[in-house]
Tab-separated table of C-alpha atoms in Angstrom:
chain	number	residue	atom	x	y	z
M	1	MET	CA	125.724	180.437	126.268
M	2	GLN	CA	125.914	177.528	123.847
M	3	GLY	CA	127.938	176.881	120.732
M	4	ALA	CA	127.642	179.784	118.305
M	5	ASP	CA	125.073	181.655	120.408
M	6	GLN	CA	127.525	183.982	122.148
M	7	SER	CA	126.913	187.699	121.750
M	8	PRO	CA	129.100	190.737	122.409
M	9	ALA	CA	127.150	191.134	125.664
M	10	ASP	CA	128.195	187.614	126.657
M	11	ALA	CA	131.818	188.500	125.976
M	12	MET	CA	131.504	191.515	128.237
M	13	LYS	CA	130.055	189.359	131.033
M	14	VAL	CA	132.922	186.886	130.722
M	15	LYS	CA	135.472	189.682	130.754
M	16	ALA	CA	133.919	191.138	133.923
M	17	ALA	CA	133.686	187.808	135.749
M	18	GLN	CA	136.019	186.983	138.627
M	19	VAL	CA	135.846	183.271	137.818
M	20	VAL	CA	134.503	181.349	134.822
M	21	PHE	CA	133.161	177.795	135.092
M	22	VAL	CA	132.931	175.233	132.315
M	23	ASN	CA	131.783	171.627	132.403
M	24	GLY	CA	134.783	170.249	130.518
M	25	LEU	CA	135.031	166.763	129.002
M	26	GLY	CA	134.748	168.329	125.557
M	27	LEU	CA	131.312	169.894	126.082
M	28	GLU	CA	132.407	173.465	125.358
M	29	GLY	CA	134.759	173.048	122.425
M	30	TRP	CA	134.123	176.647	121.447
M	31	MET	CA	134.889	178.124	124.856
M	32	ASP	CA	138.679	178.477	124.708
M	33	ARG	CA	138.524	180.684	121.620
M	34	PHE	CA	135.612	182.707	122.977
M	35	PHE	CA	137.295	183.134	126.366
M	36	LYS	CA	140.483	184.389	124.763
M	37	ALA	CA	138.575	186.755	122.480
M	38	SER	CA	136.688	188.215	125.453
M	39	GLY	CA	139.939	189.446	126.970
M	40	SER	CA	139.088	187.865	130.323
M	41	THR	CA	141.853	187.366	132.861
M	42	ALA	CA	139.674	185.336	135.243
M	43	PRO	CA	140.585	181.741	136.060
M	44	MET	CA	138.630	179.195	134.003
M	45	ILE	CA	137.550	176.328	136.268
M	46	VAL	CA	136.636	172.915	134.864
M	47	ALA	CA	133.810	171.779	137.126
M	48	SER	CA	134.183	168.116	136.129
M	49	THR	CA	137.812	167.883	137.314
M	50	GLY	CA	138.261	164.539	139.062
M	51	VAL	CA	135.509	162.758	137.166
M	52	LYS	CA	136.485	159.410	135.691
M	53	PRO	CA	135.395	159.898	132.074
M	54	ILE	CA	133.642	157.334	129.956
M	55	GLU	CA	133.531	157.143	126.197
M	56	GLY	CA	130.628	158.451	124.164
M	57	ALA	CA	129.733	158.076	120.505
M	58	GLU	CA	130.174	161.050	118.199
M	59	ASP	CA	127.332	159.896	115.977
M	60	GLY	CA	124.959	159.059	118.804
M	61	HIS	CA	125.239	155.292	118.425
M	62	ASP	CA	125.813	152.911	121.291
M	63	THR	CA	129.479	152.288	122.015
M	64	HIS	CA	129.291	149.484	124.544
M	65	THR	CA	127.416	147.165	122.208
M	66	GLY	CA	129.225	148.120	119.018
M	67	HIS	CA	126.058	149.059	117.144
M	68	GLY	CA	127.540	152.283	115.875
M	69	GLY	CA	129.284	150.501	113.045
M	70	GLU	CA	132.904	150.338	111.999
M	71	HIS	CA	133.139	154.037	111.274
M	72	ALA	CA	131.620	155.406	114.488
M	73	GLU	CA	133.781	158.185	115.904
M	74	HIS	CA	134.426	158.165	119.625
M	75	ARG	CA	134.854	160.960	122.127
M	76	LEU	CA	134.511	161.475	125.833
M	77	ASP	CA	130.963	161.557	127.138
M	78	SER	CA	130.524	165.016	128.659
M	79	HIS	CA	127.275	164.253	130.549
M	80	ALA	CA	129.018	163.389	133.816
M	81	TRP	CA	126.220	164.991	135.871
M	82	GLN	CA	124.006	161.969	135.152
M	83	ASN	CA	125.899	160.216	137.975
M	84	VAL	CA	125.048	162.015	141.221
M	85	ALA	CA	128.441	161.094	142.712
M	86	ASN	CA	130.120	163.085	139.952
M	87	VAL	CA	128.087	166.157	140.828
M	88	LYS	CA	129.582	166.030	144.306
M	89	LEU	CA	132.938	166.607	142.589
M	90	TYR	CA	131.421	169.520	140.667
M	91	VAL	CA	130.222	171.065	143.930
M	92	ALA	CA	133.623	170.713	145.601
M	93	ASN	CA	135.417	172.208	142.598
M	94	ILE	CA	133.012	175.131	142.427
M	95	ARG	CA	133.239	175.742	146.179
M	96	ASP	CA	137.033	175.754	146.150
M	97	ALA	CA	137.177	178.107	143.159
M	98	LEU	CA	134.753	180.553	144.760
M	99	ILE	CA	136.772	180.572	147.978
M	100	GLN	CA	139.938	181.192	145.979
M	101	ALA	CA	138.292	184.109	144.188
M	102	ASP	CA	136.544	185.475	147.280
M	103	PRO	CA	138.275	184.353	150.501
M	104	GLY	CA	135.994	186.537	152.583
M	105	GLY	CA	133.017	184.408	151.578
M	106	LYS	CA	134.580	181.113	152.668
M	107	GLN	CA	132.118	180.433	155.468
M	108	THR	CA	129.138	180.963	153.174
M	109	TYR	CA	130.562	178.843	150.375
M	110	ASP	CA	131.503	176.037	152.761
M	111	GLY	CA	128.072	176.056	154.374
M	112	ASN	CA	126.153	176.108	151.103
M	113	ALA	CA	128.304	173.343	149.665
M	114	ALA	CA	127.933	171.164	152.762
M	115	ARG	CA	124.148	171.427	152.658
M	116	TYR	CA	123.995	170.626	148.954
M	117	LEU	CA	126.423	167.724	149.287
M	118	SER	CA	124.132	166.270	151.947
M	119	THR	CA	121.201	166.649	149.557
M	120	LEU	CA	123.180	164.852	146.860
M	121	ASP	CA	124.028	161.988	149.229
M	122	SER	CA	120.317	161.539	149.913
M	123	LEU	CA	119.514	161.767	146.199
M	124	ASP	CA	122.102	159.127	145.294
M	125	ALA	CA	120.665	156.757	147.911
M	126	GLU	CA	117.157	157.496	146.624
M	127	VAL	CA	118.150	156.574	143.067
M	128	ARG	CA	119.810	153.338	144.156
M	129	THR	CA	116.780	152.333	146.227
M	130	ALA	CA	114.426	152.979	143.299
M	131	ILE	CA	116.538	151.058	140.784
M	132	ALA	CA	116.955	148.141	143.206
M	133	LYS	CA	113.182	147.662	143.133
M	134	ILE	CA	113.246	147.033	139.370
M	135	PRO	CA	113.811	143.356	138.485
M	136	VAL	CA	117.359	142.921	137.206
M	137	ASP	CA	116.226	141.369	133.927
M	138	ARG	CA	114.032	144.409	133.195
M	139	ARG	CA	116.696	147.086	133.675
M	140	ARG	CA	117.114	147.595	129.933
M	141	ILE	CA	115.849	150.458	127.788
M	142	ILE	CA	116.199	151.753	124.271
M	143	THR	CA	116.655	155.506	124.030
M	144	THR	CA	117.793	158.059	121.498
M	145	HIS	CA	119.298	160.064	124.362
M	146	ASP	CA	123.067	159.947	123.895
M	147	ALA	CA	123.502	161.259	127.407
M	148	LEU	CA	122.790	158.492	129.896
M	149	GLY	CA	126.071	156.591	129.891
M	150	TYR	CA	127.139	157.787	133.341
M	151	PHE	CA	123.710	157.034	134.786
M	152	ALA	CA	123.757	153.559	133.263
M	153	ALA	CA	127.230	152.784	134.587
M	154	ALA	CA	126.519	154.105	138.074
M	155	TYR	CA	123.074	152.660	138.666
M	156	GLY	CA	122.868	149.478	136.641
M	157	ILE	CA	120.470	150.422	133.849
M	158	GLN	CA	121.467	149.102	130.425
M	159	VAL	CA	120.903	151.872	127.888
M	160	ILE	CA	120.803	150.651	124.310
M	161	ALA	CA	120.838	152.885	121.250
M	162	PRO	CA	118.520	152.110	118.319
M	163	GLN	CA	120.437	150.221	115.649
M	164	GLY	CA	120.877	152.069	112.373
M	165	VAL	CA	118.692	154.988	113.475
M	166	SER	CA	119.975	158.557	113.480
M	167	THR	CA	119.478	160.394	116.755
M	168	GLU	CA	119.842	163.744	115.007
M	169	ALA	CA	116.746	163.704	112.804
M	170	GLU	CA	113.119	162.682	112.945
M	171	ALA	CA	112.801	158.901	112.865
M	172	SER	CA	111.109	157.551	109.747
M	173	ALA	CA	108.681	154.644	109.396
M	174	GLN	CA	111.665	152.565	108.230
M	175	ASP	CA	113.578	153.564	111.375
M	176	VAL	CA	110.619	152.513	113.499
M	177	ALA	CA	110.552	149.121	111.785
M	178	ARG	CA	114.229	148.667	112.735
M	179	ILE	CA	113.483	149.676	116.326
M	180	ILE	CA	110.635	147.166	116.501
M	181	ARG	CA	112.875	144.365	115.246
M	182	GLN	CA	115.552	145.309	117.772
M	183	ILE	CA	113.115	145.428	120.695
M	184	ARG	CA	111.799	141.984	119.790
M	185	ALA	CA	115.255	140.491	119.289
M	186	GLU	CA	116.716	141.895	122.500
M	187	LYS	CA	113.503	141.660	124.568
M	188	ILE	CA	113.704	145.283	125.691
M	189	PRO	CA	110.881	146.240	128.060
M	190	ALA	CA	110.839	150.039	127.692
M	191	VAL	CA	111.511	152.713	125.085
M	192	PHE	CA	112.343	156.404	125.532
M	193	ILE	CA	112.461	158.045	122.118
M	194	GLU	CA	112.223	161.792	121.594
M	195	ASN	CA	112.890	162.054	117.884
M	196	ILE	CA	109.528	160.567	116.917
M	197	SER	CA	106.811	163.223	116.999
M	198	ASP	CA	104.184	161.112	115.211
M	199	ASP	CA	102.160	159.457	117.961
M	200	ARG	CA	100.982	156.786	115.517
M	201	LEU	CA	104.549	155.529	115.126
M	202	MET	CA	105.033	155.429	118.878
M	203	GLN	CA	101.797	153.497	119.311
M	204	ARG	CA	102.936	151.101	116.599
M	205	ILE	CA	106.107	150.391	118.576
M	206	ALA	CA	104.090	149.698	121.717
M	207	LYS	CA	101.475	147.561	119.971
M	208	GLU	CA	103.902	145.419	117.986
M	209	THR	CA	106.437	144.845	120.749
M	210	GLY	CA	104.623	145.148	124.057
M	211	ALA	CA	107.337	147.576	125.213
M	212	ARG	CA	106.271	150.451	127.419
M	213	ILE	CA	106.670	153.948	126.002
M	214	GLY	CA	108.379	155.930	128.736
M	215	ASP	CA	107.558	159.439	129.898
M	216	LYS	CA	109.784	162.366	128.938
M	217	ILE	CA	113.238	162.291	130.474
M	218	TYR	CA	115.770	165.117	130.708
M	219	SER	CA	119.456	164.789	130.040
M	220	ASP	CA	121.048	167.837	128.412
M	221	ALA	CA	118.885	170.580	129.897
M	222	LEU	CA	116.380	171.282	132.630
M	223	SER	CA	112.701	172.026	132.138
M	224	GLU	CA	111.154	175.401	132.878
M	225	PRO	CA	111.585	176.303	136.565
M	226	ASP	CA	108.027	175.232	137.389
M	227	GLY	CA	108.270	172.073	135.279
M	228	PRO	CA	109.115	168.482	136.239
M	229	ALA	CA	112.872	169.059	136.013
M	230	GLY	CA	113.323	172.638	137.144
M	231	THR	CA	116.411	171.826	139.220
M	232	TYR	CA	119.144	169.215	138.997
M	233	VAL	CA	117.631	167.208	141.863
M	234	ASP	CA	114.189	167.359	140.240
M	235	MET	CA	115.674	166.234	136.912
M	236	ILE	CA	117.202	163.105	138.412
M	237	ARG	CA	114.017	162.306	140.321
M	238	ASN	CA	111.897	162.808	137.204
M	239	ASN	CA	114.067	160.445	135.174
M	240	VAL	CA	114.101	157.774	137.871
M	241	ARG	CA	110.312	157.947	138.169
M	242	ALA	CA	110.016	157.561	134.404
M	243	PHE	CA	112.378	154.554	134.346
M	244	SER	CA	110.615	152.913	137.272
M	245	ALA	CA	107.147	153.391	135.818
M	246	ALA	CA	108.156	151.929	132.460
M	247	LEU	CA	110.250	149.037	133.769
M	248	MET	CA	108.252	147.769	136.714
M	249	GLY	CA	105.849	146.107	134.301
């Protein structure tokens, strides 16, 4: 369920649930009203409880460099799962809520959580090892993804938003010219831009700047189950591979 996509059938599922999970951090602004309207009496668990939030930009512009302009609106960044350590908090919160709702399943929930937490520990180490291989002065990318703040903070990749370019609509030739100027000025080695569908514009960026055009990365959603980011672990690995390939030179 997302935004205004809820149906009466969704409301019935929520009402029948023994426990309801939400991400929190402002991601599901519609959920409180929908939950109340469903008539559910289940506990609503915020999976991100315990996460140290960072600030995001309402308009998609970069907040840590100030390129969003004087009128950029700020909010909490809800994409806490981009830091693997945060997902360990998600797992613990989900485990504890399931045990509370179903005490008889405690052994199963504990065991499943322990195995997944071990997987996440290995994944976090894997990410850090991969990023450490990238020269420090090349750990800088431009992306229209307004979802990588936690990843950047945790793993030392500087994510820079395109100056003066909307992340909500298709980038124009004028937008591309701005991106090219920014890449040259800031000597950015790699670009991950999804809101340009015209391959000629992407090739222009590469030709005029020498920046590598990165492979597709995933931030807000997974791929199809048999795709490159069919699970959370696969998503993180896919993104790290894409960053490494583009930044290793």
